[in-house]
Every structure is written in structure tokens, then in C-alpha cells.
XYZ file of C-alpha atoms in Angstrom:
660
model
C 17.656 34.858 -75.311
C 15.774 37.455 -73.145
C 14.279 39.070 -75.758
C 13.295 36.202 -78.017
C 10.928 34.539 -75.637
C 8.921 37.729 -74.674
C 8.819 38.013 -78.646
C 7.355 34.592 -78.323
C 5.357 35.444 -75.378
C 4.149 37.997 -77.694
C 3.043 36.021 -80.310
C 1.139 34.294 -78.852
C -0.828 36.511 -77.457
C -1.113 37.728 -81.002
C -2.138 34.317 -82.363
C -4.890 33.558 -79.367
C -6.968 37.106 -80.472
C -6.911 36.492 -84.146
C -6.310 32.261 -84.167
C -9.506 32.385 -86.023
C -9.101 34.685 -89.162
C -5.803 32.724 -89.109
C -6.336 29.116 -89.041
C -8.455 30.040 -92.384
C -6.419 31.527 -94.238
C -3.520 29.212 -93.449
C -6.404 26.015 -94.848
C -6.512 28.219 -97.618
C -3.022 27.960 -98.077
C -2.567 24.859 -97.457
C -6.202 23.981 -99.109
C -7.079 22.222 -95.712
C -11.455 22.073 -95.492
C -12.535 24.448 -93.446
C -13.431 23.597 -89.631
C -16.016 24.269 -87.351
C -13.956 26.731 -84.827
C -15.947 27.293 -81.826
C -13.691 29.931 -79.847
C -15.346 33.285 -80.734
C -12.031 36.100 -79.176
C -14.870 38.434 -79.094
C -17.255 36.730 -76.730
C -16.463 37.353 -73.013
C -16.384 33.467 -72.301
C -13.637 32.828 -74.771
C -11.995 35.408 -73.958
C -12.265 34.951 -69.523
C -12.690 30.908 -69.897
C -11.110 29.997 -72.654
C -14.890 29.154 -74.019
C -14.948 26.273 -71.387
C -12.836 24.003 -73.875
C -9.127 24.483 -72.686
C -7.915 20.932 -72.210
C -5.372 18.729 -70.476
C -1.947 19.137 -70.294
C -2.510 23.251 -71.189
C -4.493 23.363 -68.174
C -1.612 21.200 -65.434
C 1.498 23.587 -67.013
C -0.913 26.843 -65.793
C -2.232 26.185 -62.989
C 1.570 24.715 -61.881
C 3.670 27.667 -63.718
C 0.831 30.561 -61.994
C 2.289 29.604 -58.925
C 5.759 29.128 -59.561
C 6.053 32.939 -59.468
C 9.600 34.618 -59.347
C 9.005 35.096 -55.177
C 8.889 32.038 -54.866
C 11.730 30.695 -56.713
C 14.241 33.265 -55.301
C 12.586 32.664 -51.662
C 12.740 28.359 -51.817
C 16.506 29.363 -53.440
C 17.670 31.667 -49.911
C 15.406 29.366 -48.256
C 17.721 25.845 -48.521
C 20.948 28.406 -48.311
C 20.302 29.560 -44.597
C 17.731 27.203 -43.019
C 18.656 23.578 -44.820
C 16.048 21.613 -46.515
C 13.537 21.265 -44.454
C 11.277 22.994 -46.643
C 10.371 19.577 -47.723
C 7.627 19.186 -45.775
C 5.849 21.022 -47.778
C 5.573 18.352 -50.505
C 2.977 16.628 -47.264
C 1.184 20.015 -47.468
C 0.826 18.868 -51.417
C -0.604 15.641 -51.081
C -3.107 17.018 -48.214
C -4.233 20.091 -49.957
C -4.318 18.581 -53.532
C -7.037 16.219 -52.721
C -8.778 18.559 -50.923
C -9.413 20.908 -53.644
C -10.422 18.681 -55.906
C -13.034 16.090 -54.264
C -14.354 19.626 -51.899
C -13.942 22.483 -53.629
C -13.752 22.483 -57.420
C -16.341 20.305 -58.087
C -18.662 23.344 -56.261
C -17.083 25.820 -58.586
C -17.510 23.555 -61.915
C -21.375 22.619 -61.688
C -23.113 26.088 -60.927
C -21.055 26.833 -64.088
C -20.076 30.039 -62.615
C -17.171 32.861 -63.719
C -16.768 34.277 -61.230
C -15.542 31.845 -57.587
C -16.878 34.817 -55.836
C -20.654 34.441 -57.232
C -20.975 31.501 -55.034
C -20.860 33.585 -52.002
C -23.958 35.383 -53.691
C -25.903 32.480 -53.800
C -24.783 30.829 -50.620
C -24.969 34.087 -48.093
C -26.393 37.169 -50.029
C -24.847 40.133 -51.345
C -23.169 41.598 -49.248
C -20.594 38.104 -48.428
C -19.619 38.159 -51.833
C -18.814 41.809 -52.568
C -16.077 41.692 -49.336
C -14.235 38.603 -50.254
C -14.449 39.981 -54.262
C -12.715 43.595 -52.967
C -10.408 41.198 -50.609
C -9.221 39.553 -53.248
C -8.655 42.536 -55.440
C -6.516 44.278 -53.356
C -4.498 41.019 -52.348
C -3.638 39.982 -55.993
C -3.071 44.118 -57.299
C -0.351 44.501 -53.822
C 1.141 40.405 -54.856
C 1.421 40.821 -58.422
C 3.525 43.925 -57.683
C 5.750 42.133 -56.148
C 5.688 39.837 -57.935
C 7.304 42.348 -60.379
C 9.187 44.325 -58.360
C 11.342 41.891 -56.262
C 12.722 40.102 -59.298
C 13.492 43.245 -60.713
C 14.957 44.608 -57.915
C 17.238 41.670 -57.502
C 18.057 41.507 -61.342
C 18.894 45.413 -61.456
C 21.262 45.013 -58.553
C 23.469 41.917 -59.771
C 23.325 42.473 -63.623
C 23.294 46.070 -64.065
C 20.337 45.819 -66.270
C 18.323 49.430 -64.962
C 15.413 49.352 -62.931
C 12.528 50.624 -64.194
C 13.118 49.070 -68.030
C 12.976 45.007 -66.622
C 10.090 46.523 -64.630
C 7.934 48.435 -67.600
C 9.254 45.992 -70.059
C 7.860 42.546 -68.026
C 4.518 44.952 -66.932
C 3.969 45.900 -70.567
C 4.522 42.244 -72.071
C 2.136 40.310 -69.560
C -0.256 43.281 -69.984
C -0.443 42.655 -73.845
C -0.563 39.166 -74.674
C -3.384 39.058 -71.899
C -5.639 41.566 -72.925
C -5.549 40.251 -76.257
C -5.559 36.784 -75.926
C -7.778 36.375 -72.878
C -7.103 33.154 -71.015
C -6.359 31.381 -74.052
C -2.839 33.443 -74.576
C -2.485 32.993 -70.788
C -2.218 29.185 -70.864
C 0.021 29.284 -73.656
C 2.277 30.792 -72.652
C 2.402 29.100 -69.131
C 2.844 26.844 -70.991
C 6.574 27.713 -72.745
C 7.120 29.595 -69.208
C 6.806 26.485 -67.775
C 9.254 24.598 -69.865
C 11.729 27.900 -69.321
C 11.526 27.553 -66.059
C 12.372 23.386 -65.807
C 14.705 23.411 -68.245
C 16.585 26.176 -67.255
C 17.032 26.127 -63.760
C 17.674 22.133 -63.969
C 20.883 23.683 -66.256
C 21.874 25.013 -63.938
C 21.395 23.031 -60.907
C 23.127 20.045 -62.768
C 26.425 22.488 -64.378
C 26.505 23.918 -60.620
C 26.869 20.464 -59.298
C 29.695 19.945 -61.874
C 30.845 22.992 -60.874
C 30.992 22.650 -56.536
C 33.198 18.964 -57.558
C 30.303 16.852 -57.925
C 27.154 14.935 -55.922
C 29.521 13.622 -53.455
C 30.818 17.252 -52.410
C 27.548 18.609 -52.339
C 26.645 16.072 -50.242
C 29.704 16.235 -47.904
C 29.991 19.791 -47.582
C 25.788 20.629 -47.418
C 26.087 17.585 -44.399
C 28.540 19.088 -42.442
C 27.299 22.370 -42.730
C 23.513 21.121 -41.114
C 21.733 21.587 -44.376
C 20.409 18.322 -44.813
C 19.469 17.086 -40.782
C 17.884 20.971 -40.141
C 14.029 18.996 -39.506
C 12.786 20.220 -36.102
C 9.856 17.991 -34.557
C 8.685 20.486 -32.151
C 4.576 21.542 -31.627
C 5.894 25.116 -30.400
C 3.534 27.074 -32.894
C 6.167 30.258 -32.022
C 8.520 28.324 -34.488
C 9.308 29.693 -38.026
C 9.240 25.866 -39.225
C 8.357 22.601 -38.052
C 8.085 19.581 -39.680
C 4.185 19.993 -38.481
C 3.604 23.652 -39.332
C 5.210 23.080 -43.062
C 3.225 19.857 -43.331
C -0.435 20.487 -41.809
C -0.464 24.426 -41.507
C 1.167 24.868 -45.257
C -1.144 22.478 -46.888
C -3.959 25.154 -45.277
C -1.579 28.059 -47.117
C -1.766 25.783 -50.181
C -5.979 25.160 -49.630
C -6.975 28.868 -49.381
C -4.473 28.535 -53.028
C -5.639 25.720 -55.142
C -9.415 25.535 -53.106
C -10.461 29.412 -52.962
C -8.117 31.261 -55.526
C -9.668 33.097 -58.291
C -7.009 32.399 -60.120
C -6.664 28.687 -59.670
C -10.776 27.975 -59.873
C -10.508 29.770 -62.857
C -8.281 27.393 -64.807
C -10.971 24.430 -63.633
C -14.004 26.437 -64.938
C -11.879 26.591 -68.239
C -11.724 22.917 -68.501
C -13.985 20.740 -70.941
C -15.215 18.525 -68.064
C -14.782 18.510 -64.404
C -12.303 15.173 -64.684
C -10.160 16.731 -66.483
C -10.277 19.726 -64.049
C -9.710 16.965 -61.577
C -6.989 15.211 -63.184
C -5.100 18.648 -63.719
C -5.242 19.541 -60.243
C -4.154 15.871 -58.270
C -0.826 15.791 -61.168
C 0.157 19.342 -59.723
C 0.762 16.752 -56.354
C 3.871 15.326 -57.929
C 4.720 18.224 -60.501
C 4.949 20.705 -57.627
C 6.840 17.933 -55.520
C 9.616 17.887 -58.663
C 9.984 21.239 -59.111
C 10.023 21.963 -54.661
C 13.339 19.416 -55.481
C 14.839 20.985 -58.097
C 14.404 24.534 -55.950
C 15.946 23.291 -53.613
C 18.756 21.670 -54.782
C 19.801 25.117 -56.222
C 19.710 26.387 -52.605
C 22.241 23.738 -51.743
C 24.679 24.463 -54.704
C 24.625 27.924 -53.625
C 26.351 26.739 -50.432
C 28.548 24.493 -51.237
C 30.359 27.614 -53.520
C 30.036 30.253 -50.720
C 30.468 27.613 -47.719
C 33.865 29.829 -46.622
C 32.362 33.303 -48.378
C 28.851 34.463 -47.524
C 27.787 36.790 -49.687
C 24.782 38.051 -47.038
C 27.683 38.505 -44.206
C 30.401 39.966 -46.797
C 27.792 43.039 -47.753
C 28.090 41.199 -51.855
C 24.678 41.402 -51.767
C 21.964 44.050 -50.498
C 19.170 41.328 -49.665
C 19.105 37.407 -49.458
C 17.041 37.291 -52.353
C 19.556 37.963 -54.542
C 21.376 35.254 -53.593
C 20.658 33.319 -57.093
C 21.350 36.161 -59.467
C 24.166 36.589 -57.630
C 25.128 32.832 -57.761
C 24.416 32.755 -61.614
C 26.887 35.410 -62.670
C 29.851 34.753 -60.355
C 29.159 31.462 -60.933
C 28.853 31.900 -65.183
C 30.976 34.474 -65.540
C 32.185 33.030 -68.956
C 29.344 32.241 -69.824
C 26.939 34.603 -71.602
C 24.748 32.880 -72.989
C 23.550 30.799 -68.979
C 23.568 34.158 -67.595
C 20.822 35.261 -70.364
C 18.605 32.193 -69.682
C 18.864 32.543 -66.517
C 17.111 36.104 -67.045
C 14.759 34.379 -69.213
C 13.805 31.934 -66.179
C 13.134 35.014 -63.722
C 10.962 36.838 -65.476
C 9.245 33.678 -66.943
C 7.872 33.204 -63.540
C 7.444 36.884 -62.751
C 4.950 37.024 -66.292
C 3.829 33.597 -66.011
C 1.639 34.828 -62.588
C 1.325 38.937 -63.593
C -0.517 37.124 -66.452
C -3.075 34.720 -64.813
C -3.121 37.178 -61.764
C -4.148 40.151 -64.770
C -6.735 37.842 -66.144
C -8.533 37.009 -63.125
C -8.167 40.486 -61.470
C -10.102 41.405 -64.767
C -12.624 38.483 -63.984
C -13.802 39.140 -60.744
C -13.292 43.382 -61.648
C -15.787 42.497 -64.259
C -18.473 40.149 -62.893
C -18.607 41.068 -59.283
C -18.503 45.012 -59.988
C -19.129 46.412 -62.379
C -21.929 44.054 -63.770
C -23.861 44.541 -60.129
C -22.960 48.413 -60.072
C -24.589 48.350 -63.651
C -27.822 46.385 -62.648
C -28.187 48.017 -59.665
C -28.053 51.790 -61.504
C -30.369 50.401 -64.141
C -31.888 47.466 -63.575
C -30.553 45.850 -66.355
C -27.489 43.412 -67.237
C -24.436 44.988 -69.587
C -24.917 43.714 -72.852
C -22.442 40.912 -74.493
C -19.849 43.075 -76.543
C -19.891 45.535 -73.514
C -19.389 42.525 -71.595
C -16.301 42.031 -73.680
C -14.888 45.558 -74.150
C -14.787 45.903 -70.425
C -13.262 42.668 -69.842
C -10.743 43.573 -72.450
C -9.799 47.584 -70.765
C -10.313 45.789 -66.868
C -7.338 43.580 -67.872
C -5.908 46.638 -69.458
C -6.043 48.894 -66.777
C -4.742 46.538 -64.517
C -1.764 46.012 -65.617
C -0.811 49.365 -65.615
C -1.745 49.753 -62.527
C 0.384 46.961 -61.439
C 3.472 48.525 -63.110
C 2.922 52.102 -61.302
C 2.205 50.590 -58.050
C 5.495 48.160 -58.458
C 7.448 51.761 -58.719
C 5.539 52.423 -55.785
C 7.407 49.996 -53.799
C 10.876 51.168 -54.551
C 9.742 54.524 -53.299
C 8.438 53.248 -49.881
C 10.518 51.397 -47.181
C 12.007 47.957 -48.088
C 9.505 47.181 -44.972
C 6.597 47.050 -47.206
C 8.408 43.805 -48.188
C 7.651 41.915 -45.385
C 4.242 43.113 -44.853
C 2.754 42.790 -48.563
C 3.753 38.792 -47.837
C 2.556 38.896 -44.470
C -0.639 40.233 -45.664
C -0.806 37.653 -47.842
C -1.292 34.699 -46.143
C -3.192 36.690 -44.024
C -5.632 37.291 -46.363
C -6.430 33.826 -47.554
C -7.395 32.156 -44.665
C -10.244 34.333 -44.746
C -11.394 33.825 -48.100
C -10.810 29.718 -47.793
C -13.009 29.756 -44.354
C -15.997 31.742 -46.209
C -15.723 29.183 -48.661
C -15.386 25.922 -46.329
C -18.644 27.046 -44.119
C -20.718 28.215 -47.433
C -19.873 24.513 -48.669
C -19.755 22.331 -45.572
C -21.601 24.047 -42.498
C -25.307 24.262 -44.002
C -26.138 25.420 -40.684
C -24.386 28.669 -41.425
C -26.619 31.070 -42.110
C -26.026 35.008 -44.112
C -25.733 36.615 -41.081
C -22.467 33.583 -39.647
C -20.966 34.359 -43.053
C -20.559 38.368 -43.242
C -19.503 37.336 -39.269
C -17.492 34.523 -39.913
C -15.622 36.969 -42.720
C -14.878 39.427 -41.189
C -14.230 38.164 -37.567
C -11.145 35.489 -39.623
C -10.231 38.452 -41.538
C -9.567 40.958 -38.582
C -7.673 38.291 -37.103
C -5.290 37.214 -39.912
C -4.538 41.368 -39.905
C -3.801 41.938 -36.642
C -1.239 38.888 -36.690
C -0.105 39.628 -40.028
C 0.366 43.596 -38.542
C 1.992 41.818 -34.946
C 4.717 40.248 -36.908
C 5.114 43.093 -38.474
C 5.445 46.166 -36.177
C 7.307 43.353 -33.313
C 9.227 40.767 -35.506
C 10.766 37.032 -33.598
C 13.477 36.397 -33.990
C 14.714 33.325 -36.981
C 17.826 31.886 -36.380
C 20.114 31.023 -39.467
C 22.254 27.904 -39.477
C 25.786 29.144 -39.459
C 27.161 30.843 -42.347
C 31.202 31.798 -42.659
C 32.655 34.916 -44.265
C 36.926 33.288 -42.839
C 37.728 33.731 -47.019
C 36.000 36.566 -48.101
C 38.154 39.527 -49.462
C 36.914 41.848 -47.099
C 37.237 42.179 -43.176
C 34.090 40.897 -42.183
C 34.143 37.636 -40.203
C 31.719 36.832 -38.139
C 30.064 32.850 -38.433
C 26.766 33.464 -37.511
C 24.195 35.453 -37.464
C 23.417 37.761 -34.083
C 19.640 37.040 -33.451
C 17.628 40.060 -31.838
C 14.045 40.109 -31.349
C 11.937 38.459 -27.707
C 9.204 35.360 -28.513
C 5.158 37.163 -28.448
C 1.993 35.920 -29.159
C 2.819 36.892 -32.613
C 5.854 35.187 -33.148
C 3.498 32.736 -33.737
C 4.333 31.167 -37.190
C 2.580 32.779 -40.664
C 2.118 28.866 -41.965
C -0.500 28.539 -38.929
C -2.099 31.954 -40.002
C -4.654 29.453 -42.219
C -6.279 27.551 -39.672
C -6.433 29.742 -37.268
C -8.671 32.385 -39.252
C -10.328 29.061 -39.760
C -11.041 28.010 -36.411
C -12.310 31.389 -35.622
C -14.431 31.665 -38.787
C -16.743 28.369 -37.965
C -16.847 29.015 -33.954
C -18.017 32.912 -35.223
C -19.648 31.358 -37.843
C -22.003 28.907 -35.573
C -22.593 31.397 -33.074
C -24.119 34.116 -34.922
C -26.523 31.780 -36.831
C -27.453 30.577 -33.307
C -28.118 33.525 -32.538
C -29.765 35.037 -35.218
C -31.925 31.711 -35.575
C -33.184 32.306 -38.578
C -31.209 29.053 -39.747
C -32.059 28.187 -43.907
C -34.904 30.392 -44.311
C -32.450 33.836 -44.326
C -30.838 32.894 -47.190
C -32.606 33.758 -51.150
C -30.182 32.550 -52.561
C -30.987 28.290 -52.288
C -29.939 25.372 -53.985
C -28.515 21.631 -52.913
C -25.869 22.233 -55.093
C -24.288 24.743 -53.570
C -23.671 22.504 -50.906
C -22.383 18.799 -52.913
C -19.088 17.802 -52.081
C -19.131 14.847 -54.139
C -21.315 13.368 -56.907
C -23.671 11.251 -55.112
C -23.877 13.050 -51.680
C -27.071 15.378 -52.877
C -29.656 15.261 -55.359
C -28.378 18.242 -57.778
C -32.310 19.396 -58.287
C -33.183 22.113 -60.064
C -35.595 24.493 -57.953
C -36.649 27.050 -60.547
C -37.160 27.514 -64.298
C -35.997 30.518 -65.979
C -35.815 30.053 -69.027
C -39.905 30.858 -71.233
C -41.425 31.014 -67.619
C -43.172 34.382 -66.404
C -42.158 35.558 -63.029
C -44.781 35.230 -59.754
C -45.095 32.544 -60.241
C -45.636 29.819 -57.918
C -45.584 26.146 -57.402
C -45.789 24.278 -54.110
C -44.503 20.702 -53.367
C -44.550 18.986 -50.282
C -44.998 22.445 -47.946
C -42.205 23.211 -50.374
C -43.363 27.408 -52.089
C -40.849 27.841 -55.159
C -41.143 31.236 -56.289
C -40.427 30.674 -60.728
C -38.444 34.293 -61.934
C -37.176 35.628 -64.772
C -35.536 37.831 -66.738
C -32.555 38.460 -64.344
C -29.078 37.920 -65.965
C -27.256 38.992 -63.359
C -28.363 36.093 -61.051
C -27.967 34.110 -64.256
C -26.159 30.683 -63.842
C -26.083 27.623 -66.391
C -26.689 24.171 -65.689
C -27.435 21.151 -67.659
C -30.626 20.246 -66.941
C -31.480 16.375 -66.706
C -34.913 16.346 -65.390
C -38.129 15.009 -67.366
C -39.921 18.462 -67.868
C -43.724 18.026 -68.418
C -46.397 19.973 -69.710
C -49.036 20.930 -67.496
C -51.559 19.101 -69.137
C -54.272 16.804 -67.433
C -53.721 19.411 -64.329
C -57.056 21.288 -63.006
C -57.706 24.619 -64.516
C -53.685 25.039 -66.070
C -53.960 25.475 -69.740
C -51.805 23.078 -71.877
C -47.927 24.491 -72.444
C -46.408 23.095 -74.800
C -42.788 20.330 -73.676
C -40.868 21.324 -76.566
C -39.965 24.926 -75.226
C -37.702 23.177 -72.295
C -35.595 20.778 -73.829
C -32.409 23.155 -74.071
C -30.204 24.413 -71.190
C -32.447 26.190 -68.530
C -31.066 29.193 -66.756
C -32.221 28.770 -63.612
C -32.217 31.273 -59.974
C -32.462 29.242 -57.042
C -35.271 30.842 -53.961
C -36.368 28.729 -51.510
C -39.131 29.253 -48.533
C -39.298 26.848 -44.952
C -42.728 26.447 -43.151
C -41.714 27.407 -40.124
C -41.785 23.699 -38.437
C -39.451 22.733 -41.323
C -36.205 21.608 -39.994
C -33.182 23.848 -39.471
C -30.814 21.818 -38.721
C -27.394 20.892 -40.415
C -30.158 18.359 -42.114
C -32.062 19.625 -43.476
C -30.401 19.894 -47.258
C -30.356 15.913 -47.217
C -34.140 16.128 -45.889
C -34.987 18.841 -49.397
C -32.552 16.209 -51.145
C -34.446 13.376 -50.770
C -38.175 15.034 -50.946
C -37.420 16.518 -54.117
C -35.075 13.718 -55.124
C -38.145 11.778 -57.719
C -39.857 15.142 -58.784
C -40.274 16.318 -62.327
C -39.758 20.104 -62.638
C -42.738 21.744 -64.810
C -42.814 25.437 -65.665
C -46.284 27.135 -65.844
C -47.777 29.685 -68.278
C -48.353 33.330 -66.568
C -51.158 33.743 -63.603
C -51.502 36.043 -61.177
C -49.077 36.269 -58.737
C -51.067 34.568 -56.260
C -51.937 31.537 -57.593
C -50.805 28.452 -56.430
C -50.650 25.151 -57.792
C -50.061 21.664 -55.743
C -48.113 18.661 -57.618
């Protein structure tokens, strides 16, 4: 069964790569009318964003599948087994984070028609912030994907006898192969299949497990007696690992960092055919993720009831707690090889979904935020479209194969690298969310404030993460028994060592702490530099649009067919028109009326029809010395330009100006 699903995933990747010729051949065989296929497999827009034409169903499934890694599957089951079902409060976090991502963050990215989310940071704060954030993301995702590949492979190999190297290489190569060939379309549609395997397979295992332990009533009674169902803490102590408040509100910040400021998820929003589809896809993940959370916790309760008098962790039957679910399946369904094969498919489906999504998003960031800017800096021109497609393909292959190599490095290094990687992933997500939040919601933070906010919050996040590793906090578990094991081990409760320090702060609060640090530092540095919004070179009202009608999304310069060094002066605000800067371009559908220059003294006529197309726009705004530098500056700017009709002028001297 495991080999069958791997073959299916490879087939999907091959189909998406050769989609157009395959469909043409099928139409000829069945004598169907040829239809125009908008998908161009050799186009970088298709490879990275699916030509921005993906529909609701695959996007909903892909958003959920890419989040449900094998680490979360194994970890949530162990969480319920050791600590109870308090983790179910994360459903409240979903209900807070997903609507915020759908209503505040996603509209900004979608309206700007970005490819990489970090392009926004250059428009808002300049090149430095973009490059820093891009490198942080690359470092974060590279380590996380390697861990996603290594951890489940280790768990499976130690309970099933499958060699570790074979599972790592097989999973890594398959994910890299279909992602490199088919791009995001292959990733999304394999995510659909993988979500089906995950949901159906885990639900079947839970149902059969409940029957094996004696039915729902026996499960409930034993879990209640073991305090697994009433382990909810309402303490406000931030040093407590989990509480209702930490899971609900601290977890909301962590989820918002994943779904509001992470390229892996943002790339799915940008691939949607319209913004309404993207918004619905995000919101539908609230009930879907909540349902899957319940299923995962139920599997942990099944494990607890089955091992109620013989804890495999305490009896050293397994080496690590994350091996609990694989061990349960191997013991519970010892005589049913089909179920054991199904479970292998579940684990590897969870790994493949996260790994392929990460490979695609990392390749996008490397191409758009590192390779293209570097090439433009060296040569003064952009990478050709065909070369971009080739570079995207090569980047995907390199990222995937390097992830396999790093996964083997995890096996060589000390086991302490695992908690370090977990903590690092949570610590760097907060600063990235913080800089996007400042850019979208706090217009008065300037370029210098943005750089200071990003670096300071990153420093604090890593400091908390490293402190928790050097001074690990005590984490007491609920009672576990080995009284009926065949070994001589008879311990019933876990011995807790360690002292509570400042570094014992719950990892769920890392993101809120980083947000507060970034806000304070960003405001202080912006006030100290005293340049306000004028310090930002690439400025646009659209960069602050959090809802459709909050600001007027008015283009402030035209790039299409207008010559360089032209000027427009409107209401005291001078706008410089630029051309031939493809690296800075981003497409936007302009719905404003563009007029010709007829009737303006000293200006020749310029044909109107030249501007009856979508425009490539680059923003650069100068403010007079007496212009407001407060947070209301963008509101004033929006009102000033609300009814403005933009005009692109013919070539003149660089010092000429025209008043409209």
C-alpha cells in the first residue's frame, strides 16, 4: 500500500508537468473539441503559482495538509497520552488566527499580486528588511523540513524494522521529484490525496482502536480515571507550559505567524483565482483543523487506555515518546498487515505534504528574493523568463536534495538538536509576523524602525529558545504505570527535575513577546530617526490596505510606456515616473481612468489607447516638509488622490514638471 501511494504521487507530478500534451492527446483519442489550456508548464508563473487559477477545493486541502506534518501527528498523539486533552484549546486559537489572516494579511498580499511575500517588505521598508526576512525564512524552513523528514523516519524505522536511510531517501526523493516537475499544481493536488489518506487512515485506526479497547464507554471511564479528560489549567502563570490561556491566545499568535506571514501558506493564497476564493479557503480551515485535532487527541486516548498498566515509555519498550503512535499500531494490529501498511502511508503522506510545500516555497523565495535581486545588482537587468523557469526548477531540486542530506546530519548529531530545532522554528516565526504586522497596521514605522524591530525581536526570540534548551524547564506529566509490564520497572509517576526560571516561559508566548518587542522598538527608532513615512522609497496606499474600503488603492506612478525621469506634481506631492525596472515590478489591475495630455499647455497629445492595459507600477512618493508624518498620513494621502485621474506623459527633460 505504501508503494502504491508513492506511485500515485509520482504520477500526479508527471501529469502536471506534461498536462497540456496529455490533454491534447486525450482529446484526439476521444474526438473531443480542443480547449485552450491556460496552463503553460514552462512558465515560472505556472510553476510557482499555478497561473493564479487554482480553485477552492484543492487550496483548502493543501493549506490544511501542508500544516499537518508528521511531527504534529506524532506529537499531538503523545501530548494526549502524557498530558491529557488540554491541547484541544488550540481550536480557540484557530478561531482567532484564521479570520485575522483572511481579513487583514491576505488581502494585502493578494492585491499587490506578489510572488514572494517578502517583496512586500521591500515596498514597505526597503531592501535590507526584505533580505533579512528572506534569509530567516530560508534558514527556518530548511531545518524544519529536515526535521519533518527525519523524525517520522526514525520513529518508523525503530518500530517496524525499515532502515532509516531508505525511508529518508525515498520520501525526500519522491517529494523533490514531483515538486520539481509539476510545481505548485503537483504539490496542491498531491496534498488533496495525502489529506484523504491522513483523514481516512487515522480515523479508521481510531475507530478500530476504540473497538479493541472495549468501546467508547470503557475508553471514557479509563481516561477519566487517569485524569486525561480534566487536565485543564486556568492559571495565568506564563511559566506554565500549557494552560487554557496560553493555548488559546499564545497559540493564536503562533498560528497567525504560520498562516499570516509564512511564504508556504501565502503562496497558496496567491495561487487562488480570486481573493474571495482565498478568503474562503482560509476560513474553511477552522472547522477542518478543529476536526483533525479531535481525531489526533482521540488516538492519544486510545493509546493511553491500551497501555494503561504498561507504559511503553517507562518500560523502555520505545526509546522516544514520539514513537508511541507507530508502536501502538504495530502492537494493536499485529495480525493485520494491511492496517500496518496503511499507517506507514499515513506517516509518509504527512511528511510528503509538508516537505513538498516547503520545497516549493523555498524555491520561490530563493529565486525571487535572492537570485533575481543579486542578478539585477550585478548586471543591471532582470533574469529572462525562460531562465527564471530553469532556475526555479534547479532551486527546487537543490532544496529537496539538501534537505535529505541535512536529515542524515540530524542522525549524526546529538539528540539535543531535536528540541533546539522545534524551539528555533517557533522563535523565528514571531519576528517575521511582527515585521509584517508593523508594515500593514502601523504606517508611522519607517525603514529604520522596521530594521530595528526585526533584528531586536529576532534576538529576543532566539535568546528565549536557547535559554529553554540550556536551562530546560521541569514539565510534570500525569500518572503513568508499568505495573503489568513483563519487565522489572515499576515506576508510576515521572520524576521531575529542573528549576523554574525566566527561560521556563511557555513556548506559546514566544510570538506575543516578539510582537511586543517589535512594536516598542519600531516606534522608538522611527521617532528617533524623525523621517516618518518620507524615509520609505517604495510607498503605496495599497501597502496598508487591510480591507477593501479602508484606503483608496490609487496607483501613484505608471511604468508602462512612460519614459524615465518624468514628473507629475499633484497637490504638493511629487511623483516620479519610472520605467524599465523589471525587478521592482508588480502587476495590479488599474481601474482608474487614464487621460491623454490634450489641453495641457505646452504638452503634446499622447494617445489614450496606450494605457488600455494592466500597468506595471512602482511607487515612490516625496512628501513636502510640512506634510503630516503621523499615522494618519496615509488617510490624508488617500483622500487627496481618491478622485485623481492618472496621466502618463511623453518624454521631456528630467527637470520639467506639470501641474494638474
